[in-house]
Amino acid sequence: MEREPCAASEAAPAAPALFAWGANSYGQLGLGHKEDVLLPQQLNDFCKPECVRRITGGGGHSAIVTDGGGLFVCGLNKDGQLGLGHTEDVLYFTLCKSLLGCPIQQVACGWDFTIILTENGQVLSCGSNSFGQLGVPHGPRRCVVPQAIELLREKVVCVAAGLRHALAATVSGIVFQWGTGLASSGRRSSLRQTLPLFLTAKEPSRVTGLENSKAICVLAGSDHSASLTDAGELYVWGSNKHGQLAAQAAFLPVPQKIEAHCFQNEKVTAIWSGWTHLIAQTETGKVFTWGRADYGQLGRKLESHDSWKLEKQDSSFPCSRPQNSPLSSLHCLTGATEVSCGSEHNLAVIGGVCHSWGWNEHGMCGDGTEANVWAPKPVQLLQSASGLLVGCGAGHSLALCQLPAYLALGQDPRATCSPLDATEDTKSQEGMDKRRNWKERQSETSAQSHSDNPRSEGL
């Protein structure tokens, strides 16, 4: 649900600039190195910033779509998720030349794969296919160049990618899902009941239970899916372990509508999803958050975290999930013009200012520290710039901002902001040292060994 940036006014000269920060173990920030970045850093020009139309990221890779439909990618590429024809990590944003002449409309980055929607409604995929997430049932275990998903014959208008599954909504409002990512938790929770085909298919399979609605947008979390209809209704299915489906059951095998009263009887106009939390905006601009909250990803502190501890300690009860994460309107986000969710952190543009909150272990909130951020707050280094677009990967952040004219002439944006004190500067350096040591110890695990929280594999 990204929005296009406004054109710069000739009467008030300004220049768009792209900034990146957060986890960078694979070069996903496009800065030319693999060190985490705790404060926003401006990217060197790889395209005209004013042409950037969409920004998104996956487990360790990033993708940018330009106005002309060009696709630039960087970061982790061990499964070919960058679609560049090889499996080497890429440290700078690089044009996907195999797609030249095939304008791109949208990109959805999963953990280790990428789903690409062309302007003519065709869907392509590349990267890991270990769980059937590429939608090509008899294809190889990975694909290093984007390939068409032939079974999606109707024009597609929206795609989504989760940890190990993907979705597409067609022009007629039908939702398809593929990849077996939701099947394991579904089997654990459904107690021998046969799961719907779309939860176990390695090729696009129609999601049943949505026949009386028309989908205009689809979403994917680590273990759940969602669909927004043209009537402003939100349907959800999959794992509800962290209350992300606003239901009582531990798992919803088929879509269930979140009742309108949960959104104060307003129509939902936009939705976003992290791994285990969701954000929705309604027709009057109100913003609601719900789901997992122990890293601050809901933008509000809950009364107690005891239930989180209980859930982690005792998984023998299928309904042992937190009961203290209901939908709640977050007043400070009302009227947000841009929102993006990482795995457990978020970015939003409110009143033209880029805000961040949530998990901050790798500096993805851009405040120079590693402390989780419990309420949306301005990204200090970008306060003098007007936010246009934001995009998150699992643990990294990107923002397109309109710089004031005096900054466009080359002045360091830090000079116009309240400076971080020496203590915070020291913390920032210590944080980078800690991240460097941590990455040296980190060993890579296979996709099959992902736990409930894939952050353990590293970002």
Short mmCIF file of C-alpha atoms in Angstrom, two decimals:
data_model
loop_
_atom_site.label_atom_id
_atom_site.label_comp_id
_atom_site.label_asym_id
_atom_site.label_seq_id
_atom_site.Cartn_x
_atom_site.Cartn_y
_atom_site.Cartn_z
CA MET A 1 0.00 0.00 0.00
CA GLU A 2 2.84 2.37 -0.79
CA ARG A 3 2.08 5.84 -2.06
CA GLU A 4 4.01 7.72 -4.69
CA PRO A 5 6.08 10.74 -3.59
CA CYS A 6 5.01 14.22 -4.59
CA ALA A 7 7.00 16.03 -7.22
CA ALA A 8 9.36 18.73 -6.00
CA SER A 9 8.04 22.25 -6.26
CA GLU A 10 9.92 24.62 -8.55
CA ALA A 11 9.05 27.52 -6.25
CA ALA A 12 10.77 25.87 -3.29
CA PRO A 13 13.78 23.97 -4.62
CA ALA A 14 14.43 20.76 -2.75
CA ALA A 15 16.06 17.45 -3.50
CA PRO A 16 14.85 13.95 -2.61
CA ALA A 17 17.46 11.74 -0.95
CA LEU A 18 17.42 8.10 0.08
CA PHE A 19 18.59 7.07 3.56
CA ALA A 20 19.29 3.61 5.01
CA TRP A 21 20.04 2.26 8.49
CA GLY A 22 19.79 -0.84 10.67
CA ALA A 23 20.96 -4.43 10.19
CA ASN A 24 23.47 -4.78 7.38
CA SER A 25 25.12 -8.19 7.71
CA TYR A 26 24.68 -8.87 4.00
CA GLY A 27 24.94 -5.37 2.58
CA GLN A 28 21.17 -4.91 2.45
CA LEU A 29 21.52 -1.18 3.11
CA GLY A 30 23.29 -0.66 -0.21
CA LEU A 31 26.09 1.33 1.43
CA GLY A 32 28.96 -0.81 0.15
CA HIS A 33 29.83 -2.58 3.43
CA LYS A 34 28.42 -5.13 5.89
CA GLU A 35 28.46 -3.23 9.18
CA ASP A 36 25.23 -2.38 11.00
CA VAL A 37 24.31 1.30 10.88
CA LEU A 38 22.66 2.89 13.92
CA LEU A 39 21.94 6.28 12.33
CA PRO A 40 20.49 7.09 8.87
CA GLN A 41 23.12 7.33 6.16
CA GLN A 42 22.46 8.84 2.77
CA LEU A 43 22.90 6.49 -0.15
CA ASN A 44 25.06 7.43 -3.09
CA ASP A 45 23.09 7.97 -6.28
CA PHE A 46 22.25 4.76 -8.10
CA CYS A 47 19.17 6.29 -9.72
CA LYS A 48 17.49 9.68 -9.53
CA PRO A 49 15.96 9.71 -6.03
CA GLU A 50 12.91 11.59 -7.30
CA CYS A 51 12.17 8.53 -9.44
CA VAL A 52 11.91 6.12 -6.48
CA ARG A 53 8.35 4.78 -6.33
CA ARG A 54 8.42 1.83 -3.93
CA ILE A 55 10.81 0.61 -1.23
CA THR A 56 10.74 -2.78 0.47
CA GLY A 57 12.96 -5.41 2.07
CA GLY A 58 13.14 -9.05 3.12
CA GLY A 59 15.16 -11.12 5.55
CA GLY A 60 18.47 -9.76 4.32
CA HIS A 61 17.79 -8.08 1.00
CA SER A 62 16.24 -4.86 -0.29
CA ALA A 63 14.38 -3.81 -3.43
CA ILE A 64 13.52 -0.43 -4.94
CA VAL A 65 11.13 0.15 -7.84
CA THR A 66 11.51 3.33 -9.89
CA ASP A 67 8.91 5.35 -11.77
CA GLY A 68 10.01 3.75 -15.02
CA GLY A 69 9.43 0.27 -13.61
CA GLY A 70 13.11 -0.48 -13.03
CA LEU A 71 14.06 -2.81 -10.19
CA PHE A 72 17.19 -2.20 -8.08
CA VAL A 73 18.25 -4.81 -5.51
CA CYS A 74 21.02 -5.45 -2.98
CA GLY A 75 21.92 -7.59 0.01
CA LEU A 76 21.75 -11.30 0.78
CA ASN A 77 21.69 -13.43 -2.36
CA LYS A 78 22.70 -16.95 -1.37
CA ASP A 79 19.51 -18.37 -2.88
CA GLY A 80 19.38 -16.00 -5.83
CA GLN A 81 16.68 -13.84 -4.25
CA LEU A 82 18.09 -10.75 -5.98
CA GLY A 83 17.30 -12.25 -9.37
CA LEU A 84 20.68 -11.23 -10.81
CA GLY A 85 21.66 -14.64 -12.15
CA HIS A 86 24.20 -15.48 -9.41
CA THR A 87 24.36 -16.16 -5.66
CA GLU A 88 26.90 -13.60 -4.46
CA ASP A 89 25.84 -10.93 -1.95
CA VAL A 90 25.54 -7.46 -3.48
CA LEU A 91 26.62 -4.42 -1.44
CA TYR A 92 25.22 -1.68 -3.68
CA PHE A 93 21.80 -1.28 -5.24
CA THR A 94 22.08 -2.92 -8.64
CA LEU A 95 19.70 -2.88 -11.59
CA CYS A 96 18.05 -6.22 -12.34
CA LYS A 97 18.92 -6.25 -16.03
CA SER A 98 16.99 -9.40 -16.84
CA LEU A 99 13.79 -7.40 -16.29
CA LEU A 100 14.67 -4.53 -18.62
CA GLY A 101 11.76 -4.00 -20.98
CA CYS A 102 9.42 -5.55 -18.40
CA PRO A 103 8.30 -2.65 -16.16
CA ILE A 104 7.76 -3.61 -12.52
CA GLN A 105 4.75 -2.49 -10.50
CA GLN A 106 5.42 -4.01 -7.05
CA VAL A 107 7.94 -6.22 -5.25
CA ALA A 108 7.34 -8.33 -2.14
CA CYS A 109 10.43 -9.66 -0.34
CA GLY A 110 10.12 -12.80 1.76
CA TRP A 111 12.75 -14.20 4.08
CA ASP A 112 14.88 -15.68 1.30
CA PHE A 113 12.82 -15.17 -1.85
CA THR A 114 11.26 -12.41 -3.91
CA ILE A 115 7.88 -12.06 -5.61
CA ILE A 116 7.70 -9.54 -8.46
CA LEU A 117 4.56 -8.05 -10.01
CA THR A 118 4.90 -6.53 -13.48
CA GLU A 119 2.85 -3.61 -14.75
CA ASN A 120 0.90 -5.95 -17.01
CA GLY A 121 -0.20 -8.07 -14.04
CA GLN A 122 2.20 -11.00 -14.42
CA VAL A 123 3.91 -12.48 -11.35
CA LEU A 124 7.55 -13.58 -11.27
CA SER A 125 9.58 -15.19 -8.48
CA CYS A 126 13.19 -15.93 -7.58
CA GLY A 127 15.19 -17.17 -4.60
CA SER A 128 14.64 -20.17 -2.35
CA ASN A 129 11.94 -22.67 -3.24
CA SER A 130 12.49 -25.00 -0.28
CA PHE A 131 8.89 -24.56 0.87
CA GLY A 132 7.29 -24.05 -2.53
CA GLN A 133 7.28 -20.29 -2.00
CA LEU A 134 8.18 -19.57 -5.63
CA GLY A 135 4.89 -21.03 -6.84
CA VAL A 136 6.64 -23.36 -9.27
CA PRO A 137 5.87 -26.84 -7.89
CA HIS A 138 8.32 -28.85 -9.99
CA GLY A 139 11.04 -26.24 -10.16
CA PRO A 140 14.50 -26.39 -8.56
CA ARG A 141 15.09 -25.68 -4.87
CA ARG A 142 16.21 -22.21 -5.83
CA CYS A 143 16.04 -19.91 -8.83
CA VAL A 144 18.57 -17.14 -9.52
CA VAL A 145 16.63 -15.29 -12.23
CA PRO A 146 12.98 -14.20 -12.04
CA GLN A 147 10.66 -16.78 -13.57
CA ALA A 148 6.98 -16.47 -14.36
CA ILE A 149 4.41 -18.20 -12.16
CA GLU A 150 2.43 -19.65 -15.04
CA LEU A 151 -0.51 -20.90 -12.98
CA LEU A 152 -1.56 -17.32 -12.18
CA ARG A 153 -3.39 -16.74 -15.44
CA GLU A 154 -5.57 -13.80 -14.40
CA LYS A 155 -4.07 -10.33 -14.08
CA VAL A 156 -2.71 -9.75 -10.57
CA VAL A 157 -3.00 -6.40 -8.77
CA CYS A 158 -1.16 -7.10 -5.48
CA VAL A 159 1.38 -9.60 -4.12
CA ALA A 160 2.71 -10.41 -0.66
CA ALA A 161 5.57 -12.51 0.72
CA GLY A 162 5.94 -13.99 4.19
CA LEU A 163 8.59 -16.13 5.79
CA ARG A 164 7.86 -19.21 3.66
CA HIS A 165 4.65 -18.42 1.76
CA ALA A 166 3.27 -15.90 -0.71
CA LEU A 167 -0.04 -14.50 -1.90
CA ALA A 168 -1.57 -12.71 -4.87
CA ALA A 169 -4.84 -10.84 -5.40
CA THR A 170 -6.24 -10.77 -8.94
CA VAL A 171 -8.09 -7.99 -10.73
CA SER A 172 -11.38 -9.77 -10.07
CA GLY A 173 -10.65 -9.95 -6.32
CA ILE A 174 -9.64 -13.60 -6.01
CA VAL A 175 -6.85 -14.46 -3.54
CA PHE A 176 -4.27 -17.16 -4.23
CA GLN A 177 -1.72 -18.52 -1.77
CA TRP A 178 1.23 -20.86 -2.16
CA GLY A 179 4.15 -22.15 -0.08
CA THR A 180 3.91 -24.48 2.91
CA GLY A 181 4.96 -21.96 5.54
CA LEU A 182 1.67 -22.05 7.46
CA ALA A 183 1.19 -25.82 7.27
CA SER A 184 3.32 -26.88 10.25
CA SER A 185 1.64 -24.62 12.78
CA GLY A 186 -1.71 -25.50 11.21
CA ARG A 187 -1.14 -29.20 11.73
CA ARG A 188 -0.08 -28.66 15.33
CA SER A 189 -3.19 -26.64 16.08
CA SER A 190 -5.81 -28.44 13.99
CA LEU A 191 -5.43 -31.82 15.70
CA ARG A 192 -5.64 -34.21 12.75
CA GLN A 193 -8.12 -32.11 10.82
CA THR A 194 -7.39 -31.88 7.10
CA LEU A 195 -6.00 -28.48 6.22
CA PRO A 196 -7.33 -26.52 3.23
CA LEU A 197 -5.30 -27.08 0.07
CA PHE A 198 -4.08 -23.47 -0.07
CA LEU A 199 -2.14 -23.98 3.18
CA THR A 200 -0.13 -26.89 1.80
CA ALA A 201 0.14 -26.13 -1.93
CA LYS A 202 3.44 -25.42 -3.66
CA GLU A 203 1.61 -23.75 -6.52
CA PRO A 204 -0.98 -20.95 -6.46
CA SER A 205 -4.16 -22.26 -4.85
CA ARG A 206 -7.33 -20.26 -4.39
CA VAL A 207 -8.00 -19.24 -0.79
CA THR A 208 -11.42 -20.54 0.13
CA GLY A 209 -13.79 -18.60 2.36
CA LEU A 210 -13.46 -15.31 0.48
CA GLU A 211 -15.98 -16.06 -2.26
CA ASN A 212 -18.36 -13.29 -1.22
CA SER A 213 -15.76 -10.54 -1.11
CA LYS A 214 -13.41 -8.80 -3.54
CA ALA A 215 -9.82 -8.52 -2.38
CA ILE A 216 -7.82 -5.44 -3.33
CA CYS A 217 -4.75 -6.08 -1.18
CA VAL A 218 -3.02 -9.08 0.43
CA LEU A 219 -0.52 -9.33 3.30
CA ALA A 220 1.80 -11.98 4.71
CA GLY A 221 3.41 -12.28 8.13
CA SER A 222 5.80 -14.97 9.27
CA ASP A 223 2.96 -17.42 9.82
CA HIS A 224 -0.26 -15.64 8.88
CA SER A 225 -2.02 -14.00 5.93
CA ALA A 226 -4.53 -11.19 5.48
CA SER A 227 -6.72 -9.72 2.78
CA LEU A 228 -8.35 -6.29 2.52
CA THR A 229 -11.57 -6.06 0.50
CA ASP A 230 -13.03 -3.27 -1.60
CA ALA A 231 -15.70 -2.89 1.10
CA GLY A 232 -13.06 -2.01 3.72
CA GLU A 233 -13.23 -5.38 5.47
CA LEU A 234 -10.17 -7.20 6.78
CA TYR A 235 -9.92 -11.01 6.66
CA VAL A 236 -7.14 -12.94 8.43
CA TRP A 237 -6.01 -16.55 8.67
CA GLY A 238 -3.09 -18.67 9.85
CA SER A 239 -1.29 -18.56 13.19
CA ASN A 240 -2.75 -16.54 16.03
CA LYS A 241 -0.03 -17.38 18.52
CA HIS A 242 0.58 -13.73 19.36
CA GLY A 243 -2.96 -12.45 18.96
CA GLN A 244 -2.18 -11.11 15.49
CA LEU A 245 -5.51 -12.36 14.14
CA ALA A 246 -7.60 -10.78 16.89
CA ALA A 247 -9.34 -14.13 17.42
CA GLN A 248 -9.65 -16.71 20.19
CA ALA A 249 -8.43 -19.75 18.26
CA ALA A 250 -4.71 -20.53 18.14
CA PHE A 251 -4.93 -21.08 14.37
CA LEU A 252 -7.47 -20.07 11.75
CA PRO A 253 -7.35 -22.51 8.81
CA VAL A 254 -9.72 -20.37 6.74
CA PRO A 255 -10.18 -16.58 6.53
CA GLN A 256 -12.13 -14.89 9.30
CA LYS A 257 -13.29 -11.29 9.21
CA ILE A 258 -12.22 -8.94 11.96
CA GLU A 259 -15.48 -7.31 12.94
CA ALA A 260 -16.02 -3.66 12.14
CA HIS A 261 -16.51 -2.67 15.79
CA CYS A 262 -12.83 -3.48 16.35
CA PHE A 263 -12.09 -0.52 14.07
CA GLN A 264 -14.70 1.70 15.71
CA ASN A 265 -17.09 0.78 12.88
CA GLU A 266 -14.93 2.42 10.25
CA LYS A 267 -13.82 0.93 6.94
CA VAL A 268 -10.21 -0.19 6.72
CA THR A 269 -8.35 1.56 3.90
CA ALA A 270 -4.78 0.27 4.33
CA ILE A 271 -3.03 -2.61 6.10
CA TRP A 272 0.56 -3.57 6.90
CA SER A 273 2.08 -6.59 8.60
CA GLY A 274 5.24 -7.49 10.47
CA TRP A 275 6.11 -11.04 11.35
CA THR A 276 3.66 -11.23 14.24
CA HIS A 277 1.88 -7.86 14.42
CA LEU A 278 -0.44 -5.89 12.17
CA ILE A 279 -1.25 -2.24 11.55
CA ALA A 280 -4.42 -0.93 9.90
CA GLN A 281 -5.59 2.53 8.91
CA THR A 282 -9.26 3.43 8.61
CA GLU A 283 -11.17 5.87 6.45
CA THR A 284 -10.78 8.78 8.89
CA GLY A 285 -7.02 8.25 9.24
CA LYS A 286 -7.08 6.37 12.56
CA VAL A 287 -4.32 3.78 12.95
CA PHE A 288 -4.80 0.53 14.89
CA THR A 289 -2.08 -1.88 16.04
CA TRP A 290 -2.35 -5.39 17.45
CA GLY A 291 -0.41 -8.65 17.86
CA ARG A 292 2.95 -9.31 19.44
CA ALA A 293 4.23 -6.46 21.56
CA ASP A 294 7.32 -7.50 23.49
CA TYR A 295 9.73 -5.43 21.39
CA GLY A 296 7.56 -2.32 21.31
CA GLN A 297 6.26 -3.06 17.83
CA LEU A 298 2.71 -1.96 18.71
CA GLY A 299 3.87 1.52 19.64
CA ARG A 300 2.42 1.22 23.12
CA LYS A 301 3.35 -0.57 26.31
CA LEU A 302 1.03 -3.28 27.54
CA GLU A 303 0.02 -3.57 31.17
CA SER A 304 1.86 -6.83 31.70
CA HIS A 305 4.23 -9.09 29.81
CA ASP A 306 3.64 -12.06 32.11
CA SER A 307 1.56 -13.78 29.45
CA TRP A 308 4.45 -13.63 27.00
CA LYS A 309 6.60 -15.49 29.51
CA LEU A 310 3.84 -18.03 30.13
CA GLU A 311 3.42 -18.69 26.45
CA LYS A 312 7.13 -19.23 25.88
CA GLN A 313 7.38 -21.57 28.85
CA ASP A 314 4.31 -23.69 28.15
CA SER A 315 3.38 -24.51 24.57
CA SER A 316 1.31 -27.59 25.44
CA PHE A 317 -1.91 -25.61 25.41
CA PRO A 318 -3.02 -24.74 21.87
CA CYS A 319 -4.64 -21.52 23.07
CA SER A 320 -1.83 -20.41 25.36
CA ARG A 321 -1.30 -17.07 23.64
CA PRO A 322 -1.23 -13.56 25.06
CA GLN A 323 -4.65 -12.14 25.75
CA ASN A 324 -3.39 -8.60 26.30
CA SER A 325 -2.80 -7.45 22.73
CA PRO A 326 -6.22 -6.33 21.45
CA LEU A 327 -6.72 -3.88 18.63
CA SER A 328 -6.17 -0.36 19.86
CA SER A 329 -6.06 2.98 18.12
CA LEU A 330 -2.71 4.71 18.37
CA HIS A 331 -3.57 8.42 18.43
CA CYS A 332 -0.07 9.62 17.61
CA LEU A 333 -0.26 7.82 14.25
CA THR A 334 -3.57 9.35 13.15
CA GLY A 335 -3.26 10.71 9.65
CA ALA A 336 -0.03 8.88 8.84
CA THR A 337 0.66 9.13 5.12
CA GLU A 338 3.16 6.26 5.02
CA VAL A 339 3.62 3.12 7.13
CA SER A 340 5.96 0.16 6.74
CA CYS A 341 6.55 -2.88 8.98
CA GLY A 342 9.78 -4.76 9.44
CA SER A 343 9.80 -8.05 11.29
CA GLU A 344 9.32 -6.32 14.65
CA HIS A 345 9.89 -2.62 14.01
CA ASN A 346 8.04 0.01 12.03
CA LEU A 347 8.41 3.29 10.16
CA ALA A 348 5.73 5.91 9.53
CA VAL A 349 5.50 9.38 8.08
CA ILE A 350 3.38 11.62 10.30
CA GLY A 351 3.00 15.27 9.50
CA GLY A 352 5.83 14.96 7.01
CA VAL A 353 8.24 13.60 9.64
CA CYS A 354 9.67 10.08 9.59
CA HIS A 355 8.95 8.19 12.83
CA SER A 356 10.18 4.79 14.06
CA TRP A 357 9.43 2.36 16.87
CA GLY A 358 9.84 -1.28 17.93
CA TRP A 359 12.76 -3.70 17.93
CA ASN A 360 16.06 -1.83 17.77
CA GLU A 361 18.81 -4.40 18.39
CA HIS A 362 20.53 -3.51 15.12
CA GLY A 363 19.72 0.19 15.15
CA MET A 364 16.76 -0.11 12.79
CA CYS A 365 14.94 2.70 14.63
CA GLY A 366 17.75 5.07 13.65
CA ASP A 367 18.21 6.78 17.01
CA GLY A 368 21.86 5.82 17.49
CA THR A 369 21.09 3.27 20.22
CA GLU A 370 20.15 -0.40 20.44
CA ALA A 371 17.34 0.05 22.95
CA ASN A 372 13.85 -0.94 21.83
CA VAL A 373 11.56 2.02 21.15
CA TRP A 374 8.17 1.73 22.81
CA ALA A 375 6.33 4.61 21.17
CA PRO A 376 6.64 6.24 17.73
CA LYS A 377 9.21 9.01 17.81
CA PRO A 378 10.81 11.14 15.10
CA VAL A 379 14.00 9.86 13.51
CA GLN A 380 16.08 12.75 14.81
CA LEU A 381 18.57 12.89 11.97
CA LEU A 382 15.76 13.25 9.42
CA GLN A 383 13.64 15.84 11.21
CA SER A 384 14.74 18.62 8.89
CA ALA A 385 13.63 16.62 5.86
CA SER A 386 10.10 15.82 4.69
CA GLY A 387 9.33 12.11 4.55
CA LEU A 388 8.00 10.81 1.25
CA LEU A 389 8.35 7.02 1.25
CA VAL A 390 9.46 4.44 3.81
CA GLY A 391 10.30 0.78 3.54
CA CYS A 392 11.48 -1.91 5.95
CA GLY A 393 13.24 -5.22 5.73
CA ALA A 394 13.23 -7.70 8.59
CA GLY A 395 15.76 -5.65 10.53
CA HIS A 396 16.62 -2.66 8.39
CA SER A 397 15.05 0.61 7.30
CA LEU A 398 15.02 2.87 4.25
CA ALA A 399 13.39 6.26 3.76
CA LEU A 400 13.05 8.67 0.88
CA CYS A 401 13.02 12.23 2.16
CA GLN A 402 12.72 15.65 0.56
CA LEU A 403 15.71 17.68 1.71
CA PRO A 404 15.45 21.45 2.21
CA ALA A 405 17.24 23.50 -0.42
CA TYR A 406 20.21 24.34 1.84
CA LEU A 407 20.78 20.64 2.50
CA ALA A 408 20.49 19.84 -1.18
CA LEU A 409 23.59 21.96 -1.67
CA GLY A 410 25.62 19.47 0.33
CA GLN A 411 25.29 20.49 3.98
CA ASP A 412 25.41 17.60 6.45
CA PRO A 413 21.84 17.07 7.73
CA ARG A 414 23.22 16.42 11.21
CA ALA A 415 24.10 20.10 11.46
CA THR A 416 20.43 21.11 11.40
CA CYS A 417 19.25 18.64 14.04
CA SER A 418 19.67 18.61 17.78
CA PRO A 419 23.01 16.82 18.03
CA LEU A 420 23.35 13.51 19.80
CA ASP A 421 25.41 13.95 22.90
CA ALA A 422 28.82 12.37 23.33
CA THR A 423 27.37 9.53 25.41
CA GLU A 424 25.04 8.51 22.62
CA ASP A 425 27.84 8.78 20.07
CA THR A 426 29.89 6.45 22.25
CA LYS A 427 26.97 4.06 22.56
CA SER A 428 26.61 4.09 18.80
CA GLN A 429 30.25 3.10 18.30
CA GLU A 430 30.05 0.48 21.04
CA GLY A 431 26.93 -0.87 19.37
CA MET A 432 28.71 -1.25 16.05
CA ASP A 433 31.57 -3.06 17.78
CA LYS A 434 29.12 -5.38 19.50
CA ARG A 435 27.39 -6.12 16.22
CA ARG A 436 30.73 -6.87 14.56
CA ASN A 437 31.66 -9.34 17.31
CA TRP A 438 28.19 -10.86 17.24
CA LYS A 439 28.31 -11.46 13.50
CA GLU A 440 31.70 -13.17 13.78
CA ARG A 441 30.18 -15.65 16.22
CA GLN A 442 26.98 -16.12 14.26
CA SER A 443 26.69 -19.40 12.34
CA GLU A 444 24.27 -19.77 9.50
CA THR A 445 21.43 -22.27 9.86
CA SER A 446 19.35 -23.90 7.17
CA ALA A 447 15.82 -22.85 6.32
CA GLN A 448 14.53 -26.08 7.82
CA SER A 449 15.89 -25.11 11.25
CA HIS A 450 14.00 -21.82 11.51
CA SER A 451 12.45 -21.45 14.94
CA ASP A 452 9.30 -19.47 15.70
CA ASN A 453 11.53 -16.41 15.67
CA PRO A 454 13.86 -16.53 12.66
CA ARG A 455 15.83 -13.57 14.07
CA SER A 456 18.09 -16.29 15.52
CA GLU A 457 19.53 -16.82 12.04
CA GLY A 458 20.89 -13.30 11.92
CA LEU A 459 20.19 -10.24 9.83
#
